[in-house]
PDB file of C-alpha atoms in Angstrom:
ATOM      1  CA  UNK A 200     -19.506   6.842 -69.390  1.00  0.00           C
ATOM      2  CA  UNK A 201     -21.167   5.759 -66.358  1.00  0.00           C
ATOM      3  CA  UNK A 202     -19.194   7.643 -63.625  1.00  0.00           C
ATOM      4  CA  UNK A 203     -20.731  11.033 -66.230  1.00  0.00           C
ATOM      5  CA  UNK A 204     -24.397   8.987 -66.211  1.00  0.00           C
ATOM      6  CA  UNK A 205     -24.210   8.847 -61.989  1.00  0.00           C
ATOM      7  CA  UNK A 206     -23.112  12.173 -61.896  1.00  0.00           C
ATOM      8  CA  UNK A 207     -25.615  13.630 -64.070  1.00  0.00           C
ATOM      9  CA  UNK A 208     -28.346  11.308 -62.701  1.00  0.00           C
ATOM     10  CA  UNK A 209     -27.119  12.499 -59.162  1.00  0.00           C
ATOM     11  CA  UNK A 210     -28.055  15.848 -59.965  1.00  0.00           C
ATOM     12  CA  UNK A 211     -31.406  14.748 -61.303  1.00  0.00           C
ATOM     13  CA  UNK A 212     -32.549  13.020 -58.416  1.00  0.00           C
ATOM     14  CA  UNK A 213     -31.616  16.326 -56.407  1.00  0.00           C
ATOM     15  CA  UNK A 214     -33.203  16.005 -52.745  1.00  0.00           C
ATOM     16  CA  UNK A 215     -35.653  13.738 -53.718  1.00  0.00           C
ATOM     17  CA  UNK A 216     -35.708  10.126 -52.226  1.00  0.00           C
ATOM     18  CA  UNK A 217     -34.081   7.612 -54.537  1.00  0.00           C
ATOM     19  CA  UNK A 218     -36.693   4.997 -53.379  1.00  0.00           C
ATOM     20  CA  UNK A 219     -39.427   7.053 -54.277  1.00  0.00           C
ATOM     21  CA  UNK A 220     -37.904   8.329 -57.951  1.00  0.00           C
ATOM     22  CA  UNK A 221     -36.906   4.599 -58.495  1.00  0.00           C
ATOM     23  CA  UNK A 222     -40.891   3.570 -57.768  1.00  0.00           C
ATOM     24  CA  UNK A 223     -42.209   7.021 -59.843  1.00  0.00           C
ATOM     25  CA  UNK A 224     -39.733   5.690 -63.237  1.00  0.00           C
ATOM     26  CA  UNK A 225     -40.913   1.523 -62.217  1.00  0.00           C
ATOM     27  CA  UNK A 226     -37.174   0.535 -61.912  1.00  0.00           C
ATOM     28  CA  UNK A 227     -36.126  -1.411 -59.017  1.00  0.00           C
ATOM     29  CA  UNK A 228     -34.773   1.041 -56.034  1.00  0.00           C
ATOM     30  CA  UNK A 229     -31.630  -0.985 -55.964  1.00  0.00           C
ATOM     31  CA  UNK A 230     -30.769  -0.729 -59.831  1.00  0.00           C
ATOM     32  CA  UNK A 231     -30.963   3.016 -58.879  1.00  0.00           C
ATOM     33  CA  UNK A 232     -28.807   2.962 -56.572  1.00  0.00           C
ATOM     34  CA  UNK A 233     -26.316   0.700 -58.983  1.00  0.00           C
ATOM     35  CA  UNK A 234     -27.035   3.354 -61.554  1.00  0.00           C
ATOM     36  CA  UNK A 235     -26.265   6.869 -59.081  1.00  0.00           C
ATOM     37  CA  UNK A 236     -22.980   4.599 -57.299  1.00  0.00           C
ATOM     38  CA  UNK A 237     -21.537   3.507 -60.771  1.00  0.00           C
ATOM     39  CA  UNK A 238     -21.936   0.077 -60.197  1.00  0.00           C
ATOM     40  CA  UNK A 239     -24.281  -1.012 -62.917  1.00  0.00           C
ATOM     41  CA  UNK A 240     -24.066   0.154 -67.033  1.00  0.00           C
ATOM     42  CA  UNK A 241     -27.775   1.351 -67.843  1.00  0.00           C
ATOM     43  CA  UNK A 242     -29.701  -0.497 -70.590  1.00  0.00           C
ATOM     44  CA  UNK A 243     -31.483   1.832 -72.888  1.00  0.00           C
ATOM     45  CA  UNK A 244     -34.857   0.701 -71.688  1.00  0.00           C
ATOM     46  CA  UNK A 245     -34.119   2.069 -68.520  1.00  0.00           C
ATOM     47  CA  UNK A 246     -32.098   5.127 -69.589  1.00  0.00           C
ATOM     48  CA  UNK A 247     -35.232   5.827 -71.881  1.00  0.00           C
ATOM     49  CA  UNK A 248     -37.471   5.627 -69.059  1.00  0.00           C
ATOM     50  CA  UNK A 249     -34.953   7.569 -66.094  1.00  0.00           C
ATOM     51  CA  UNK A 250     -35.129  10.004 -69.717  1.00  0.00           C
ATOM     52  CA  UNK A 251     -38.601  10.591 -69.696  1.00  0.00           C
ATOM     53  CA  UNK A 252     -39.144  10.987 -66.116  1.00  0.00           C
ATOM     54  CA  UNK A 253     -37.127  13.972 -65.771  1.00  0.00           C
ATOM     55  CA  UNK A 254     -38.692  15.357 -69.297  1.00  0.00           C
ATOM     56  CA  UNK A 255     -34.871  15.416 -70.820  1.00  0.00           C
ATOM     57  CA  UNK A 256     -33.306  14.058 -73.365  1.00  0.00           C
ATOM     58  CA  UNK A 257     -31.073  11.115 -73.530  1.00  0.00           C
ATOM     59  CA  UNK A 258     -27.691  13.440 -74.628  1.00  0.00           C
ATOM     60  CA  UNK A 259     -28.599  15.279 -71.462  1.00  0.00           C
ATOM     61  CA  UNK A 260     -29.066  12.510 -69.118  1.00  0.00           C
ATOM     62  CA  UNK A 261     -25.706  10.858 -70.134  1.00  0.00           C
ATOM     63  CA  UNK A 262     -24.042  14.567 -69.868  1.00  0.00           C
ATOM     64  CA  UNK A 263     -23.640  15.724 -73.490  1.00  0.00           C
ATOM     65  CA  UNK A 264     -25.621  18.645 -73.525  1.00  0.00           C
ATOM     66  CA  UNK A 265     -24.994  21.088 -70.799  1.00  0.00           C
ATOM     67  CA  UNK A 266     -26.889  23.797 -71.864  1.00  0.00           C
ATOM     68  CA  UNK A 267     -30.059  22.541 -72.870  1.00  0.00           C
ATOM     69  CA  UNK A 268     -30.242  19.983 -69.719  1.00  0.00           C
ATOM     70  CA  UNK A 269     -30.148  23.463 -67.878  1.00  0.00           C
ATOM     71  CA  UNK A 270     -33.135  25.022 -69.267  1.00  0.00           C
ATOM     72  CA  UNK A 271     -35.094  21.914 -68.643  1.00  0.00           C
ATOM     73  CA  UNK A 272     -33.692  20.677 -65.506  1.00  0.00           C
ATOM     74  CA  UNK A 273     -37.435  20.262 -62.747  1.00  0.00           C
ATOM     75  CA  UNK A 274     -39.512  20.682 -65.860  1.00  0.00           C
ATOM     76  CA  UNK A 275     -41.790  17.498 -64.973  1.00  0.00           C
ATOM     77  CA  UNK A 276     -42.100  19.299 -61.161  1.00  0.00           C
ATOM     78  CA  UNK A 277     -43.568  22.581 -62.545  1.00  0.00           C
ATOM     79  CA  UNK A 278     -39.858  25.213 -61.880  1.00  0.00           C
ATOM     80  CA  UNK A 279     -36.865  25.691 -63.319  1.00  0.00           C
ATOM     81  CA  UNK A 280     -33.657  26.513 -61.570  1.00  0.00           C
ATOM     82  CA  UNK A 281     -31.956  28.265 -63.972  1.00  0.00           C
TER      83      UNK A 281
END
């Protein structure tokens, strides 16, 4: 599961800066990185809070809902790309 949780939390992050989403969610910039290069498992604490910074669900951050995390996907940034 967490080579689906970097890839989906890959797309999530988009362009932005990893240090600066890591600061925004109040995670430490390197766990982030851990997280996006697969080299940490996520505790829910954290996946709850990468969650709720990206207004999504936890099925869709992990990758189980494809179609809903497309609708929502840049919610919290006022667009949608889809």
């Amino acid at each position: 599961y967490k080579e689906r949780f970097a890839k989906e939390l890959k797309e999530y992050i988009g362009d932005r800066s990893i240090n600066q989403v890591a600061k925004d969610i109040g995670i430490p910039t390197q766990t982030l990185h851990r997280y996006v290069n697969c080299q940490r498992e996520i505790g829910l604490e954290n996946l709850v809070k990468i969650a709720d910074y990206f207004d999504t669900s936890l099925d869709d951050i992990v990758g189980g809902n494809k179609k809903h995390k497309q609708k929502n996907r840049g919610k919290r940034f006022g667009f949608s790309l889809f």
